[in-house]
Coordinates of C-alpha atoms and ligand atoms in Angstrom, one line a residue:
M1 CA 32.3 22.3 148.0
T2 CA 35.4 20.6 146.2
D3 CA 37.8 21.1 149.4
T4 CA 38.1 19.4 152.4
P5 CA 38.6 22.2 155.3
F6 CA 40.4 21.0 157.7
I7 CA 43.5 18.8 155.8
S8 CA 46.0 20.8 154.0
P9 CA 47.7 18.9 151.1
E10 CA 50.8 19.1 153.4
K11 CA 49.3 17.5 156.4
A12 CA 47.2 14.8 154.3
R13 CA 50.8 13.5 152.7
E14 CA 52.3 13.6 156.2
L15 CA 49.1 11.6 157.7
A16 CA 49.1 8.9 154.8
K17 CA 53.1 8.6 155.2
R18 CA 52.7 7.9 159.2
F19 CA 49.5 6.0 159.1
G20 CA 49.1 4.6 155.7
T21 CA 45.6 4.8 153.9
P22 CA 42.6 4.3 154.0
L23 CA 42.5 6.6 157.2
Y24 CA 39.9 8.3 158.6
V25 CA 40.6 11.6 160.2
Y26 CA 38.8 13.8 162.7
D27 CA 39.1 17.0 163.6
E28 CA 39.1 18.1 167.2
N29 CA 38.6 21.8 166.5
A30 CA 35.6 20.8 164.4
L31 CA 34.1 18.4 166.9
R32 CA 34.1 21.0 169.7
R33 CA 32.6 23.6 167.5
A34 CA 29.8 21.7 166.5
A35 CA 29.2 20.2 170.5
E36 CA 29.2 24.1 171.4
A37 CA 26.4 24.9 168.9
C38 CA 24.3 22.0 169.9
L39 CA 24.8 22.8 173.6
A40 CA 23.5 26.5 172.3
F41 CA 20.0 24.8 171.1
P42 CA 17.0 26.9 172.6
N43 CA 15.4 25.7 175.7
A44 CA 13.6 27.5 178.5
F45 CA 14.2 25.2 181.6
G46 CA 17.7 23.4 181.1
L47 CA 19.1 21.2 177.8
T48 CA 20.7 17.7 177.9
V49 CA 22.6 16.8 174.6
R50 CA 23.0 13.3 173.7
F51 CA 25.3 12.2 171.3
A52 CA 23.6 9.5 169.1
I53 CA 26.7 7.0 169.5
K54 CA 25.8 5.1 166.3
A55 CA 27.1 8.1 164.2
C56 CA 30.7 7.6 165.5
P57 CA 31.4 5.2 168.4
T58 CA 35.2 5.2 168.6
A59 CA 36.0 5.8 172.2
A60 CA 38.4 9.0 171.7
V61 CA 35.1 10.7 170.1
L62 CA 33.1 9.6 173.0
K63 CA 35.4 10.7 175.8
L64 CA 35.8 14.3 173.9
F65 CA 32.3 14.6 173.9
D66 CA 31.9 13.6 177.4
S67 CA 34.5 16.3 178.6
M68 CA 32.5 18.7 177.1
G69 CA 29.4 17.6 179.2
L70 CA 27.5 15.7 176.3
H71 CA 25.3 12.8 177.3
F72 CA 24.7 9.8 175.1
D73 CA 21.9 8.2 173.3
A74 CA 22.5 4.3 172.4
S75 CA 20.4 2.3 170.1
S76 CA 21.4 -0.8 171.3
I77 CA 22.8 -2.7 174.4
Y78 CA 25.9 -3.2 172.8
E79 CA 26.6 0.8 172.0
V80 CA 25.5 1.4 176.1
R81 CA 28.4 -1.6 176.6
R82 CA 30.8 0.2 174.3
A83 CA 30.3 3.5 175.9
M84 CA 30.8 2.3 179.5
H85 CA 34.0 0.4 178.2
A86 CA 35.0 4.0 177.2
G87 CA 34.4 5.4 180.8
I88 CA 31.2 6.8 179.9
A89 CA 29.1 7.2 183.2
P90 CA 25.7 4.8 182.9
E91 CA 23.8 8.0 184.3
K92 CA 24.9 9.6 181.1
I93 CA 23.7 7.2 178.8
S94 CA 20.2 6.5 177.7
L95 CA 19.0 3.5 175.5
S96 CA 16.2 3.6 172.5
T97 CA 16.4 0.5 170.8
Q98 CA 14.6 -1.5 168.2
E99 CA 16.0 -5.1 169.9
L100 CA 15.7 -5.0 173.9
P101 CA 17.9 -8.2 174.6
L102 CA 16.4 -10.5 177.3
E103 CA 19.0 -9.6 179.5
F104 CA 19.4 -5.9 180.2
S105 CA 18.9 -5.8 183.8
D106 CA 23.0 -5.2 184.7
E107 CA 22.6 -1.9 182.7
I108 CA 19.7 -0.6 183.8
K109 CA 20.9 -1.5 187.6
A110 CA 24.2 0.2 186.4
G111 CA 21.9 3.6 186.0
I112 CA 21.2 3.6 182.4
R113 CA 18.3 5.9 181.2
F114 CA 15.8 3.7 179.1
N115 CA 12.8 4.6 176.7
A116 CA 10.7 1.9 175.9
C117 CA 10.2 1.9 172.2
S118 CA 7.4 -0.5 171.8
L119 CA 4.4 -1.5 174.0
D120 CA 6.3 -5.2 174.4
Q121 CA 9.1 -3.3 175.6
L122 CA 7.2 -1.2 178.0
E123 CA 5.7 -4.6 179.4
R124 CA 9.1 -6.5 179.5
Y125 CA 10.6 -3.2 181.5
G126 CA 7.8 -3.1 183.9
S127 CA 8.0 -6.7 184.9
A128 CA 11.5 -6.4 185.8
F129 CA 12.0 -3.0 187.3
P130 CA 8.3 -2.6 188.7
G131 CA 7.5 1.2 190.7
T132 CA 10.5 2.6 188.7
R133 CA 10.7 5.8 186.7
V134 CA 10.5 5.2 182.7
G135 CA 10.6 6.7 179.0
V136 CA 8.5 5.8 176.2
R137 CA 9.5 6.6 172.6
F138 CA 6.4 7.8 170.2
N139 CA 5.5 7.7 166.8
P140 CA 4.2 11.1 166.5
G141 CA 2.3 10.0 163.2
I142 CA 4.7 11.9 160.9
G143 CA 8.3 11.3 159.9
S144 CA 10.7 12.8 157.8
G145 CA 14.4 11.9 156.6
G146 CA 16.7 12.9 153.6
T147 CA 15.8 9.6 152.1
G148 CA 12.9 7.3 152.5
K149 CA 15.5 4.9 154.3
T150 CA 16.2 7.3 156.9
N151 CA 12.7 8.2 157.9
V152 CA 11.5 6.9 160.9
G153 CA 8.4 8.4 161.6
G154 CA 4.6 8.0 160.6
P155 CA 2.2 4.8 159.5
D156 CA 5.2 3.4 157.6
S157 CA 7.7 3.1 160.3
S158 CA 8.1 0.7 163.0
F159 CA 9.9 2.9 165.3
G160 CA 8.1 4.0 168.6
I161 CA 5.2 3.3 170.3
W162 CA 2.1 4.9 168.0
F163 CA 0.7 7.9 169.3
E164 CA -2.6 6.6 169.4
Y165 CA -1.6 4.0 171.8
A166 CA -1.4 6.2 174.6
D167 CA -4.0 4.6 177.0
A168 CA -2.3 1.2 176.2
V169 CA 1.0 2.7 177.6
R170 CA -1.1 4.2 180.5
F171 CA -2.3 0.7 181.0
I172 CA 0.7 -1.2 181.6
L173 CA 2.4 2.1 183.4
K174 CA -0.4 1.3 185.9
K175 CA 0.1 -2.5 186.0
H176 CA 3.6 -2.0 187.0
G177 CA 3.7 1.1 189.1
L178 CA 5.9 2.9 186.6
T179 CA 6.3 6.7 186.3
L180 CA 6.6 8.2 182.8
E181 CA 9.3 10.5 182.9
R182 CA 10.2 11.4 179.6
I183 CA 8.5 11.0 176.0
H184 CA 10.8 10.9 173.2
T185 CA 10.4 11.3 169.6
H186 CA 13.1 10.9 166.7
I187 CA 11.3 11.2 163.2
G188 CA 14.4 10.9 161.0
S189 CA 17.7 11.8 159.7
G190 CA 17.6 14.9 157.6
S191 CA 14.6 15.8 158.7
D192 CA 13.0 19.0 157.4
P193 CA 12.9 21.7 159.9
V194 CA 9.3 22.4 159.7
I195 CA 8.1 18.9 160.0
W196 CA 10.6 18.5 163.1
Q197 CA 8.9 21.5 164.4
R198 CA 5.5 19.9 164.0
A199 CA 6.8 16.8 165.3
A200 CA 8.5 18.5 168.5
L201 CA 4.7 20.3 169.2
A202 CA 2.7 16.8 168.7
S203 CA 5.1 15.4 171.5
L204 CA 4.2 18.6 173.7
E205 CA 0.2 17.6 173.1
M206 CA 1.4 14.0 174.3
V207 CA 3.2 15.5 177.6
K208 CA -0.3 17.2 178.5
K209 CA -1.7 13.7 178.5
F210 CA 1.1 12.4 181.2
P211 CA 1.0 14.6 184.1
S212 CA 4.4 12.9 185.5
V213 CA 6.6 13.8 182.2
D214 CA 9.3 16.2 183.2
T215 CA 11.8 15.5 180.3
L216 CA 10.9 15.8 176.6
D217 CA 13.4 14.4 174.1
F218 CA 13.3 15.5 170.4
G219 CA 15.9 13.0 169.0
G220 CA 18.3 14.0 166.5
G221 CA 17.9 14.5 162.4
Y222 CA 19.2 17.7 161.9
K223 CA 20.5 18.6 158.6
V224 CA 24.2 18.8 157.5
A225 CA 25.3 20.2 154.5
R226 CA 27.9 18.2 153.1
V227 CA 28.5 19.7 149.3
H228 CA 27.2 22.7 147.8
G229 CA 23.4 23.2 147.4
E230 CA 22.9 21.3 150.5
K231 CA 21.4 22.9 153.9
T232 CA 22.7 22.9 157.5
T233 CA 19.8 23.5 159.9
D234 CA 20.0 26.4 161.9
L235 CA 19.2 24.9 165.2
R236 CA 18.4 28.1 166.8
T237 CA 16.0 28.9 164.3
C238 CA 14.5 25.1 164.4
G239 CA 14.4 25.1 167.9
A240 CA 13.0 28.6 169.3
P241 CA 9.3 27.8 168.0
V242 CA 9.4 25.0 170.6
R243 CA 11.1 26.6 173.1
D244 CA 8.2 29.2 173.1
A245 CA 5.6 26.5 173.2
I246 CA 7.0 24.9 176.3
A247 CA 7.3 28.3 178.2
Q248 CA 3.8 28.8 177.3
L249 CA 3.1 25.5 178.8
A250 CA 5.1 26.2 182.0
E251 CA 3.0 29.7 182.2
E252 CA -0.6 27.8 181.7
T253 CA 0.6 24.4 183.8
G254 CA 3.4 25.2 185.8
R255 CA 5.1 22.3 184.3
K256 CA 8.9 23.6 183.2
L257 CA 10.0 20.7 180.9
H258 CA 13.7 19.8 180.5
F259 CA 14.8 19.5 176.8
E260 CA 16.8 16.8 175.4
I261 CA 18.2 16.4 171.8
E262 CA 19.8 13.5 170.3
P263 CA 21.9 14.8 167.2
G264 CA 24.6 12.5 165.8
T265 CA 25.2 13.6 162.2
Y266 CA 25.1 17.6 163.2
L267 CA 27.9 16.7 165.6
V268 CA 30.4 14.8 163.5
A269 CA 29.6 14.6 160.0
N270 CA 31.8 17.8 158.9
A271 CA 34.4 16.9 161.4
G272 CA 35.9 13.7 159.3
S273 CA 37.2 13.1 156.6
I274 CA 38.5 9.7 154.8
L275 CA 42.1 10.0 153.1
A276 CA 42.8 7.3 150.6
R277 CA 45.1 6.7 147.6
V278 CA 44.4 6.3 144.2
Q279 CA 45.3 2.6 143.3
D280 CA 44.5 2.8 139.6
V281 CA 43.0 5.0 136.7
T282 CA 41.1 3.5 134.2
D283 CA 38.8 4.4 131.4
T284 CA 36.4 2.9 128.4
G285 CA 37.7 4.7 125.5
K286 CA 37.1 7.3 123.3
F287 CA 33.3 7.5 124.1
G288 CA 33.5 5.9 127.5
R289 CA 34.3 7.1 131.3
H290 CA 37.5 7.9 132.9
F291 CA 37.5 6.0 136.1
I292 CA 39.7 6.6 139.7
K293 CA 39.8 3.8 142.0
L294 CA 40.4 4.5 145.5
D295 CA 42.0 2.2 148.2
M296 CA 38.7 2.5 149.8
G297 CA 35.1 2.1 148.9
M298 CA 31.9 0.9 150.8
T299 CA 34.2 -1.0 153.3
E300 CA 34.6 2.6 154.5
L301 CA 31.9 4.8 153.2
L302 CA 28.4 3.0 152.7
R303 CA 26.6 6.3 152.1
P304 CA 26.7 6.7 148.2
S305 CA 26.0 3.0 147.8
L306 CA 22.9 3.0 150.2
Y307 CA 21.4 6.4 149.7
G308 CA 22.9 8.5 146.8
A309 CA 24.4 10.1 149.4
Q310 CA 27.0 13.2 148.3
H311 CA 30.5 13.6 149.7
P312 CA 33.0 16.1 148.5
T313 CA 36.0 15.0 147.0
A314 CA 39.7 16.5 146.4
I315 CA 42.8 15.2 145.1
V316 CA 46.1 15.9 146.7
P317 CA 48.6 15.4 144.0
S318 CA 51.6 13.2 145.0
L319 CA 54.8 15.2 145.8
Q320 CA 56.7 14.3 142.7
R321 CA 53.9 16.3 140.7
A322 CA 53.0 18.6 143.1
N323 CA 55.2 21.6 141.7
T324 CA 54.5 20.7 138.2
P325 CA 51.8 23.0 136.4
P326 CA 48.4 20.7 136.3
R327 CA 47.3 19.2 133.0
G328 CA 43.6 19.8 131.9
E329 CA 40.4 18.6 133.6
V330 CA 38.8 15.4 133.2
A331 CA 35.5 14.2 134.3
Y332 CA 36.5 11.2 136.5
V333 CA 33.8 8.9 138.1
I334 CA 35.1 7.9 141.5
V335 CA 34.7 4.1 142.6
G336 CA 36.0 2.0 145.5
H337 CA 38.0 -1.1 145.7
C338 CA 34.9 -3.6 146.1
C339 CA 34.3 -6.0 143.5
E340 CA 30.6 -4.4 142.8
S341 CA 29.6 -1.7 140.1
G342 CA 27.9 -0.2 143.2
D343 CA 30.8 0.4 145.2
L344 CA 30.5 3.9 143.9
V345 CA 31.8 7.0 145.6
S346 CA 30.8 9.7 143.0
C347 CA 27.1 9.0 142.3
A348 CA 24.5 11.4 141.0
P349 CA 22.5 12.6 144.3
G350 CA 19.7 10.4 145.6
E351 CA 20.9 7.9 142.9
P352 CA 23.1 5.2 144.1
E353 CA 23.3 3.2 140.8
Q354 CA 24.2 6.5 138.6
L355 CA 27.5 7.2 137.8
A356 CA 28.4 11.0 138.0
G357 CA 31.8 12.3 137.1
R358 CA 34.0 15.0 139.1
F359 CA 36.2 17.4 137.5
F360 CA 39.8 17.1 138.5
H361 CA 43.1 17.8 136.8
E362 CA 44.7 14.8 135.2
V363 CA 44.8 12.4 138.2
E364 CA 47.7 9.9 138.5
I365 CA 48.1 6.7 140.5
G366 CA 49.7 7.3 144.1
D367 CA 47.8 10.7 144.3
L368 CA 45.9 11.5 147.5
C369 CA 42.0 11.8 147.7
L370 CA 40.1 13.3 150.6
I371 CA 36.7 12.3 151.1
G372 CA 34.7 14.9 153.2
G373 CA 31.7 14.7 155.3
T374 CA 32.4 11.2 156.3
G375 CA 32.7 11.6 160.3
A376 CA 28.8 10.5 160.6
Y377 CA 28.0 7.0 159.9
C378 CA 31.0 5.9 158.1
S379 CA 33.5 4.2 160.2
S380 CA 30.4 3.1 162.0
M381 CA 28.3 1.8 159.0
S382 CA 30.2 0.2 156.3
A383 CA 30.7 -3.0 154.4
K384 CA 33.0 -4.1 156.9
N385 CA 35.7 -6.8 155.8
Y386 CA 33.9 -7.3 152.8
N387 CA 36.0 -8.7 149.9
S388 CA 38.4 -9.1 153.1
F389 CA 39.7 -5.7 153.1
P390 CA 40.8 -5.1 156.9
E391 CA 38.9 -2.1 158.7
A392 CA 40.8 1.2 158.3
A393 CA 42.6 3.5 161.0
E394 CA 41.5 6.4 162.6
V395 CA 43.1 9.6 163.6
L396 CA 42.4 12.3 165.4
L397 CA 43.8 15.8 164.6
Q398 CA 44.1 17.3 167.9
A399 CA 43.6 20.8 168.8
D400 CA 47.5 21.4 169.1
G401 CA 47.9 20.3 165.4
N402 CA 49.0 16.7 166.4
A403 CA 47.6 13.5 164.8
R404 CA 46.8 11.0 167.4
L405 CA 46.0 7.4 166.8
I406 CA 42.7 6.4 167.7
R407 CA 41.9 3.1 166.3
R408 CA 44.6 0.7 164.8
R409 CA 44.3 -0.8 161.2
Q410 CA 42.7 -4.3 161.7
T411 CA 44.9 -7.2 160.9
L412 CA 44.2 -9.9 159.1
E413 CA 44.7 -12.0 162.2
Q414 CA 41.9 -10.3 164.0
M415 CA 39.4 -10.5 161.0
L416 CA 40.2 -14.4 161.1
Q417 CA 40.0 -14.8 164.8
N418 CA 36.4 -16.3 165.4
E419 CA 36.5 -18.6 162.4
I420 CA 36.7 -22.2 163.4
A421 CA 38.1 -24.1 160.3
Ligands
LLP501 N1 18.2 9.3 168.0 C1 17.6 8.3 167.5 C2 16.8 7.5 168.0 C3 18.3 7.7 166.1 O1 17.7 6.4 165.6 C4 19.3 8.5 165.3 C5 19.7 8.0 164.0 C6 19.8 9.5 165.8 C7 19.1 10.0 167.5 C8 20.6 10.3 165.4 O2 20.1 11.0 164.0 P1 20.9 12.1 163.4 O3 21.3 13.4 164.3 O4 22.2 11.2 162.7 O5 20.5 12.7 162.1 N2 22.8 5.9 158.8 C9 21.9 7.3 158.3 C10 21.1 7.7 159.5 C11 20.4 7.2 160.3 C12 20.6 7.1 161.5 C13 19.2 6.6 162.3 N3 19.1 7.0 163.5 C14 23.0 8.5 157.5 O6 24.0 7.7 157.2 O7 23.0 9.6 157.6

């Protein structure tokens, strides 16, 4: 993949002129298509698709998914508040968090759903809300992620309650008169579908131990191909055996479990691109490298520096030279604007420190660069304000072809507003 599917060179030039760079651009049609694919996830007795807010918490994106009937997975109380601020009904928000704050009662009273992710969280919830219904996140004992940093299951992972502690869970439930209504697992991002299926079937075994459970939440983690050679998980194939196992359980026991999934990446990754400008082109001599320096970097896109993640890149020549015949191809290393050699856009797969060249016809200062696959964990997960670069603006390319500003570019005043000199 060397091109970014939804932005033509003309559109890229128009957006850069109108909104400036760097700019996150989301495509409404692509967001809708991804949501529809998730809503078709195989299920036997009903499905709730929760968008993992952390992937892209911008209000306009949340509202779009809300209008399509999606619910939401929050990973902190702040995400809960942010979603509520965007107008999402509290009943549609589920909180599964590594850090349950001391004060969480208002949101629970407002109607959000909660999955206790540790025994202590369950105890605290039970003390505050005895006699209510609650969910529990279990660590099913296996995990799988695209990288070690995104694997959140198995003995090396602190996420969820270890599956062997079912008796301790039962004890706390009883102590506070709680009813366990939902079992939740999430084993990683970029999970191997086969391991995901094993984890899902392991959750089903947990369900058998807790007769009150009526909902199984399988988390997210479905793979998305951003560049050639990567593979997107086929949701239908992946979910079918789990649906069948749940149908079988219903035949045996009469229990008709509701399904939940919580994709983040799958819903937004390929619906977003970053539009940047080439602000310098340098080289290190005859036997050295050629570099493209962009006006963005780890301040907008941290995934290459963090995981060695691959994102497709395309150059849009400036209008002056768009009609002149392209010159020869050169292998360019694409770097960001931060003062670190680790601020690399084109690294080798899985190797954040290893430079990798991308071939382009000779690039010039002023050209635009599109970086694809950047809808998930980019604007929400970056080295914000490093080197005091302001947060980039965001636009939504609407289905009618118009671009709408959905987040303004940060100003210097906003960056400094909490400082006390
Ligand atoms: N549910 C829970 C409880 C999660 O912790 C996550 C992601 C998701 C759902 C959504 O997972 P997804 O479908 O997006 O894989 N920053 C990384 C991914 C780590 C996400 C952590 N939790 C990335 O850039 O790929």
